[in-house]
Amino acid sequence: MNMFLIPADMLFGAKATMADWWIWDQIPVTIGNFIGGSVFTGFALYLTYGQKKEASPATITPGTIAEPGPVS
């Protein structure tokens, strides 16, 4: 919203300069969007996929695997 209102106010005679607009609006908003977007995106990805857990070795005993052959 400020990307429109502040330049429009300048056109109508507000005592603001382009430097004021960049320093006090565009730079903080850009930094906030970058930090907020990266934090919230990272947090959402962390919640979605979580941490990788180390796989435990599977123990297979001879009785757990079906032997090939005719079905009786």
PDB file of N, CA and C in Angstrom:
ATOM      1  N   MET A   1       0.821  -1.180   0.000  1.00  0.00           N
ATOM      2  CA  MET A   1       0.000   0.000   0.000  1.00  0.00           C
ATOM      3  C   MET A   1       0.871   1.251   0.000  1.00  0.00           C
ATOM      4  N   ASN A   2       1.945   1.237   0.787  1.00  0.00           N
ATOM      5  CA  ASN A   2       2.819   2.415   0.836  1.00  0.00           C
ATOM      6  C   ASN A   2       3.555   2.643  -0.471  1.00  0.00           C
ATOM      7  N   MET A   3       3.705   1.596  -1.267  1.00  0.00           N
ATOM      8  CA  MET A   3       4.380   1.776  -2.547  1.00  0.00           C
ATOM      9  C   MET A   3       3.562   2.683  -3.455  1.00  0.00           C
ATOM     10  N   PHE A   4       2.279   2.809  -3.202  1.00  0.00           N
ATOM     11  CA  PHE A   4       1.431   3.697  -3.982  1.00  0.00           C
ATOM     12  C   PHE A   4       1.166   5.009  -3.258  1.00  0.00           C
ATOM     13  N   LEU A   5       0.866   4.928  -1.970  1.00  0.00           N
ATOM     14  CA  LEU A   5       0.415   6.122  -1.252  1.00  0.00           C
ATOM     15  C   LEU A   5       1.493   7.189  -1.100  1.00  0.00           C
ATOM     16  N   ILE A   6       2.690   6.805  -0.756  1.00  0.00           N
ATOM     17  CA  ILE A   6       3.736   7.810  -0.537  1.00  0.00           C
ATOM     18  C   ILE A   6       4.091   8.516  -1.841  1.00  0.00           C
ATOM     19  N   PRO A   7       4.314   7.822  -2.965  1.00  0.00           N
ATOM     20  CA  PRO A   7       4.560   8.561  -4.209  1.00  0.00           C
ATOM     21  C   PRO A   7       3.353   9.399  -4.644  1.00  0.00           C
ATOM     22  N   ALA A   8       2.137   8.902  -4.417  1.00  0.00           N
ATOM     23  CA  ALA A   8       0.947   9.696  -4.760  1.00  0.00           C
ATOM     24  C   ALA A   8       0.883  10.948  -3.895  1.00  0.00           C
ATOM     25  N   ASP A   9       1.210  10.823  -2.618  1.00  0.00           N
ATOM     26  CA  ASP A   9       1.240  11.998  -1.737  1.00  0.00           C
ATOM     27  C   ASP A   9       2.296  12.996  -2.205  1.00  0.00           C
ATOM     28  N   MET A  10       3.419  12.494  -2.675  1.00  0.00           N
ATOM     29  CA  MET A  10       4.459  13.394  -3.186  1.00  0.00           C
ATOM     30  C   MET A  10       3.949  14.170  -4.400  1.00  0.00           C
ATOM     31  N   LEU A  11       3.169  13.508  -5.255  1.00  0.00           N
ATOM     32  CA  LEU A  11       2.608  14.187  -6.423  1.00  0.00           C
ATOM     33  C   LEU A  11       1.620  15.281  -6.019  1.00  0.00           C
ATOM     34  N   PHE A  12       0.960  15.094  -4.891  1.00  0.00           N
ATOM     35  CA  PHE A  12      -0.019  16.081  -4.417  1.00  0.00           C
ATOM     36  C   PHE A  12       0.593  17.096  -3.463  1.00  0.00           C
ATOM     37  N   GLY A  13       1.917  17.125  -3.360  1.00  0.00           N
ATOM     38  CA  GLY A  13       2.585  18.174  -2.605  1.00  0.00           C
ATOM     39  C   GLY A  13       3.035  17.826  -1.200  1.00  0.00           C
ATOM     40  N   ALA A  14       3.069  16.557  -0.850  1.00  0.00           N
ATOM     41  CA  ALA A  14       3.556  16.192   0.482  1.00  0.00           C
ATOM     42  C   ALA A  14       5.038  16.531   0.590  1.00  0.00           C
ATOM     43  N   LYS A  15       5.468  16.850   1.788  1.00  0.00           N
ATOM     44  CA  LYS A  15       6.874  17.214   1.995  1.00  0.00           C
ATOM     45  C   LYS A  15       7.700  15.960   2.272  1.00  0.00           C
ATOM     46  N   ALA A  16       7.744  15.108   1.290  1.00  0.00           N
ATOM     47  CA  ALA A  16       8.549  13.894   1.368  1.00  0.00           C
ATOM     48  C   ALA A  16       9.367  13.822   0.084  1.00  0.00           C
ATOM     49  N   THR A  17      10.550  13.278   0.200  1.00  0.00           N
ATOM     50  CA  THR A  17      11.421  13.158  -0.967  1.00  0.00           C
ATOM     51  C   THR A  17      11.544  11.698  -1.361  1.00  0.00           C
ATOM     52  N   MET A  18      12.099  11.468  -2.519  1.00  0.00           N
ATOM     53  CA  MET A  18      12.347  10.092  -2.952  1.00  0.00           C
ATOM     54  C   MET A  18      13.311   9.394  -1.998  1.00  0.00           C
ATOM     55  N   ALA A  19      14.272  10.147  -1.469  1.00  0.00           N
ATOM     56  CA  ALA A  19      15.224   9.564  -0.512  1.00  0.00           C
ATOM     57  C   ALA A  19      14.489   9.138   0.757  1.00  0.00           C
ATOM     58  N   ASP A  20      13.563   9.976   1.246  1.00  0.00           N
ATOM     59  CA  ASP A  20      12.768   9.592   2.424  1.00  0.00           C
ATOM     60  C   ASP A  20      11.983   8.319   2.152  1.00  0.00           C
ATOM     61  N   TRP A  21      11.391   8.259   0.980  1.00  0.00           N
ATOM     62  CA  TRP A  21      10.586   7.093   0.622  1.00  0.00           C
ATOM     63  C   TRP A  21      11.441   5.834   0.594  1.00  0.00           C
ATOM     64  N   TRP A  22      12.625   5.903  -0.024  1.00  0.00           N
ATOM     65  CA  TRP A  22      13.491   4.733  -0.091  1.00  0.00           C
ATOM     66  C   TRP A  22      14.026   4.342   1.275  1.00  0.00           C
ATOM     67  N   ILE A  23      14.490   5.338   2.036  1.00  0.00           N
ATOM     68  CA  ILE A  23      15.127   5.036   3.323  1.00  0.00           C
ATOM     69  C   ILE A  23      14.118   4.556   4.360  1.00  0.00           C
ATOM     70  N   TRP A  24      12.959   5.202   4.433  1.00  0.00           N
ATOM     71  CA  TRP A  24      12.011   4.905   5.499  1.00  0.00           C
ATOM     72  C   TRP A  24      10.899   3.951   5.087  1.00  0.00           C
ATOM     73  N   ASP A  25      10.825   3.568   3.822  1.00  0.00           N
ATOM     74  CA  ASP A  25       9.769   2.648   3.410  1.00  0.00           C
ATOM     75  C   ASP A  25      10.322   1.442   2.660  1.00  0.00           C
ATOM     76  N   GLN A  26      10.961   1.669   1.551  1.00  0.00           N
ATOM     77  CA  GLN A  26      11.333   0.561   0.683  1.00  0.00           C
ATOM     78  C   GLN A  26      12.400  -0.341   1.287  1.00  0.00           C
ATOM     79  N   ILE A  27      13.425   0.225   1.866  1.00  0.00           N
ATOM     80  CA  ILE A  27      14.508  -0.599   2.425  1.00  0.00           C
ATOM     81  C   ILE A  27      14.027  -1.438   3.623  1.00  0.00           C
ATOM     82  N   PRO A  28      13.347  -0.850   4.622  1.00  0.00           N
ATOM     83  CA  PRO A  28      12.858  -1.691   5.729  1.00  0.00           C
ATOM     84  C   PRO A  28      11.850  -2.754   5.288  1.00  0.00           C
ATOM     85  N   VAL A  29      10.969  -2.399   4.350  1.00  0.00           N
ATOM     86  CA  VAL A  29       9.990  -3.375   3.872  1.00  0.00           C
ATOM     87  C   VAL A  29      10.682  -4.521   3.151  1.00  0.00           C
ATOM     88  N   THR A  30      11.662  -4.221   2.330  1.00  0.00           N
ATOM     89  CA  THR A  30      12.382  -5.262   1.604  1.00  0.00           C
ATOM     90  C   THR A  30      13.136  -6.179   2.562  1.00  0.00           C
ATOM     91  N   ILE A  31      13.798  -5.598   3.539  1.00  0.00           N
ATOM     92  CA  ILE A  31      14.516  -6.413   4.535  1.00  0.00           C
ATOM     93  C   ILE A  31      13.539  -7.274   5.323  1.00  0.00           C
ATOM     94  N   GLY A  32      12.415  -6.692   5.735  1.00  0.00           N
ATOM     95  CA  GLY A  32      11.407  -7.452   6.474  1.00  0.00           C
ATOM     96  C   GLY A  32      10.815  -8.585   5.662  1.00  0.00           C
ATOM     97  N   ASN A  33      10.549  -8.329   4.388  1.00  0.00           N
ATOM     98  CA  ASN A  33      10.017  -9.388   3.527  1.00  0.00           C
ATOM     99  C   ASN A  33      11.033 -10.511   3.347  1.00  0.00           C
ATOM    100  N   PHE A  34      12.288 -10.156   3.195  1.00  0.00           N
ATOM    101  CA  PHE A  34      13.323 -11.168   3.020  1.00  0.00           C
ATOM    102  C   PHE A  34      13.464 -12.030   4.275  1.00  0.00           C
ATOM    103  N   ILE A  35      13.566 -11.384   5.423  1.00  0.00           N
ATOM    104  CA  ILE A  35      13.734 -12.134   6.681  1.00  0.00           C
ATOM    105  C   ILE A  35      12.476 -12.935   6.999  1.00  0.00           C
ATOM    106  N   GLY A  36      11.323 -12.283   6.929  1.00  0.00           N
ATOM    107  CA  GLY A  36      10.072 -12.977   7.246  1.00  0.00           C
ATOM    108  C   GLY A  36       9.794 -14.121   6.294  1.00  0.00           C
ATOM    109  N   GLY A  37      10.018 -13.897   5.013  1.00  0.00           N
ATOM    110  CA  GLY A  37       9.783 -14.961   4.043  1.00  0.00           C
ATOM    111  C   GLY A  37      10.704 -16.137   4.238  1.00  0.00           C
ATOM    112  N   SER A  38      11.971 -15.874   4.510  1.00  0.00           N
ATOM    113  CA  SER A  38      12.907 -16.983   4.699  1.00  0.00           C
ATOM    114  C   SER A  38      12.634 -17.726   6.004  1.00  0.00           C
ATOM    115  N   VAL A  39      12.288 -17.000   7.063  1.00  0.00           N
ATOM    116  CA  VAL A  39      12.012 -17.659   8.350  1.00  0.00           C
ATOM    117  C   VAL A  39      10.736 -18.478   8.249  1.00  0.00           C
ATOM    118  N   PHE A  40       9.657 -17.887   7.731  1.00  0.00           N
ATOM    119  CA  PHE A  40       8.398 -18.617   7.666  1.00  0.00           C
ATOM    120  C   PHE A  40       8.447 -19.758   6.658  1.00  0.00           C
ATOM    121  N   THR A  41       9.141 -19.569   5.552  1.00  0.00           N
ATOM    122  CA  THR A  41       9.276 -20.656   4.591  1.00  0.00           C
ATOM    123  C   THR A  41      10.115 -21.781   5.186  1.00  0.00           C
ATOM    124  N   GLY A  42      11.213 -21.424   5.844  1.00  0.00           N
ATOM    125  CA  GLY A  42      12.050 -22.437   6.485  1.00  0.00           C
ATOM    126  C   GLY A  42      11.305 -23.177   7.578  1.00  0.00           C
ATOM    127  N   PHE A  43      10.514 -22.457   8.370  1.00  0.00           N
ATOM    128  CA  PHE A  43       9.746 -23.083   9.445  1.00  0.00           C
ATOM    129  C   PHE A  43       8.684 -24.017   8.873  1.00  0.00           C
ATOM    130  N   ALA A  44       8.017 -23.598   7.799  1.00  0.00           N
ATOM    131  CA  ALA A  44       7.006 -24.450   7.178  1.00  0.00           C
ATOM    132  C   ALA A  44       7.640 -25.712   6.599  1.00  0.00           C
ATOM    133  N   LEU A  45       8.787 -25.573   5.959  1.00  0.00           N
ATOM    134  CA  LEU A  45       9.462 -26.754   5.419  1.00  0.00           C
ATOM    135  C   LEU A  45       9.942 -27.676   6.532  1.00  0.00           C
ATOM    136  N   TYR A  46      10.416 -27.096   7.635  1.00  0.00           N
ATOM    137  CA  TYR A  46      10.862 -27.916   8.758  1.00  0.00           C
ATOM    138  C   TYR A  46       9.681 -28.693   9.353  1.00  0.00           C
ATOM    139  N   LEU A  47       8.538 -28.022   9.501  1.00  0.00           N
ATOM    140  CA  LEU A  47       7.362 -28.711  10.042  1.00  0.00           C
ATOM    141  C   LEU A  47       6.859 -29.785   9.080  1.00  0.00           C
ATOM    142  N   THR A  48       6.975 -29.527   7.788  1.00  0.00           N
ATOM    143  CA  THR A  48       6.481 -30.479   6.805  1.00  0.00           C
ATOM    144  C   THR A  48       7.348 -31.728   6.724  1.00  0.00           C
ATOM    145  N   TYR A  49       8.648 -31.528   6.638  1.00  0.00           N
ATOM    146  CA  TYR A  49       9.538 -32.665   6.409  1.00  0.00           C
ATOM    147  C   TYR A  49      10.291 -33.112   7.656  1.00  0.00           C
ATOM    148  N   GLY A  50      10.438 -32.273   8.643  1.00  0.00           N
ATOM    149  CA  GLY A  50      11.104 -32.632   9.882  1.00  0.00           C
ATOM    150  C   GLY A  50      12.581 -32.920   9.709  1.00  0.00           C
ATOM    151  N   GLN A  51      13.162 -33.450  10.750  1.00  0.00           N
ATOM    152  CA  GLN A  51      14.562 -33.811  10.704  1.00  0.00           C
ATOM    153  C   GLN A  51      14.688 -35.234  10.177  1.00  0.00           C
ATOM    154  N   LYS A  52      15.782 -35.499   9.476  1.00  0.00           N
ATOM    155  CA  LYS A  52      16.024 -36.849   8.991  1.00  0.00           C
ATOM    156  C   LYS A  52      16.497 -37.705  10.165  1.00  0.00           C
ATOM    157  N   LYS A  53      15.893 -38.850  10.281  1.00  0.00           N
ATOM    158  CA  LYS A  53      16.286 -39.770  11.342  1.00  0.00           C
ATOM    159  C   LYS A  53      17.160 -40.850  10.738  1.00  0.00           C
ATOM    160  N   GLU A  54      18.136 -41.273  11.512  1.00  0.00           N
ATOM    161  CA  GLU A  54      19.033 -42.316  11.038  1.00  0.00           C
ATOM    162  C   GLU A  54      18.276 -43.637  10.990  1.00  0.00           C
ATOM    163  N   ALA A  55      18.352 -44.313   9.860  1.00  0.00           N
ATOM    164  CA  ALA A  55      17.636 -45.575   9.689  1.00  0.00           C
ATOM    165  C   ALA A  55      18.323 -46.670  10.495  1.00  0.00           C
ATOM    166  N   SER A  56      17.521 -47.450  11.173  1.00  0.00           N
ATOM    167  CA  SER A  56      18.086 -48.571  11.921  1.00  0.00           C
ATOM    168  C   SER A  56      18.197 -49.775  10.982  1.00  0.00           C
ATOM    169  N   PRO A  57      19.232 -50.561  11.163  1.00  0.00           N
ATOM    170  CA  PRO A  57      19.386 -51.723  10.274  1.00  0.00           C
ATOM    171  C   PRO A  57      18.246 -52.717  10.487  1.00  0.00           C
ATOM    172  N   ALA A  58      17.695 -53.203   9.405  1.00  0.00           N
ATOM    173  CA  ALA A  58      16.583 -54.148   9.486  1.00  0.00           C
ATOM    174  C   ALA A  58      17.124 -55.544   9.774  1.00  0.00           C
ATOM    175  N   THR A  59      16.421 -56.246  10.623  1.00  0.00           N
ATOM    176  CA  THR A  59      16.804 -57.622  10.948  1.00  0.00           C
ATOM    177  C   THR A  59      15.826 -58.549  10.255  1.00  0.00           C
ATOM    178  N   ILE A  60      16.332 -59.352   9.340  1.00  0.00           N
ATOM    179  CA  ILE A  60      15.475 -60.283   8.614  1.00  0.00           C
ATOM    180  C   ILE A  60      15.844 -61.696   9.047  1.00  0.00           C
ATOM    181  N   THR A  61      14.866 -62.409   9.531  1.00  0.00           N
ATOM    182  CA  THR A  61      15.090 -63.809   9.916  1.00  0.00           C
ATOM    183  C   THR A  61      14.543 -64.687   8.806  1.00  0.00           C
ATOM    184  N   PRO A  62      15.029 -65.904   8.686  1.00  0.00           N
ATOM    185  CA  PRO A  62      14.587 -66.773   7.602  1.00  0.00           C
ATOM    186  C   PRO A  62      13.076 -67.012   7.587  1.00  0.00           C
ATOM    187  N   GLY A  63      12.411 -66.975   8.697  1.00  0.00           N
ATOM    188  CA  GLY A  63      10.968 -67.246   8.737  1.00  0.00           C
ATOM    189  C   GLY A  63      10.115 -66.072   8.276  1.00  0.00           C
ATOM    190  N   THR A  64      10.711 -64.903   8.116  1.00  0.00           N
ATOM    191  CA  THR A  64       9.905 -63.742   7.737  1.00  0.00           C
ATOM    192  C   THR A  64       9.741 -63.590   6.235  1.00  0.00           C
ATOM    193  N   ILE A  65      10.556 -64.290   5.459  1.00  0.00           N
ATOM    194  CA  ILE A  65      10.470 -64.178   4.002  1.00  0.00           C
ATOM    195  C   ILE A  65       9.806 -65.451   3.485  1.00  0.00           C
ATOM    196  N   ALA A  66       8.812 -65.255   2.640  1.00  0.00           N
ATOM    197  CA  ALA A  66       8.103 -66.432   2.077  1.00  0.00           C
ATOM    198  C   ALA A  66       9.019 -67.112   1.062  1.00  0.00           C
ATOM    199  N   GLU A  67       9.015 -68.421   1.093  1.00  0.00           N
ATOM    200  CA  GLU A  67       9.798 -69.195   0.157  1.00  0.00           C
ATOM    201  C   GLU A  67       9.025 -69.335  -1.157  1.00  0.00           C
ATOM    202  N   PRO A  68       9.721 -69.209  -2.297  1.00  0.00           N
ATOM    203  CA  PRO A  68       9.025 -69.373  -3.560  1.00  0.00           C
ATOM    204  C   PRO A  68       8.574 -70.820  -3.742  1.00  0.00           C
ATOM    205  N   GLY A  69       7.480 -71.024  -4.373  1.00  0.00           N
ATOM    206  CA  GLY A  69       6.992 -72.388  -4.618  1.00  0.00           C
ATOM    207  C   GLY A  69       5.507 -72.378  -4.895  1.00  0.00           C
ATOM    208  N   PRO A  70       4.948 -73.527  -5.104  1.00  0.00           N
ATOM    209  CA  PRO A  70       3.510 -73.597  -5.407  1.00  0.00           C
ATOM    210  C   PRO A  70       2.663 -73.231  -4.197  1.00  0.00           C
ATOM    211  N   VAL A  71       1.536 -72.635  -4.490  1.00  0.00           N
ATOM    212  CA  VAL A  71       0.598 -72.258  -3.436  1.00  0.00           C
ATOM    213  C   VAL A  71      -0.267 -73.460  -3.127  1.00  0.00           C
ATOM    214  N   SER A  72      -0.358 -73.813  -1.838  1.00  0.00           N
ATOM    215  CA  SER A  72      -1.172 -74.982  -1.503  1.00  0.00           C
ATOM    216  C   SER A  72      -2.496 -74.625  -0.904  1.00  0.00           C
TER     217      SER A  72
END
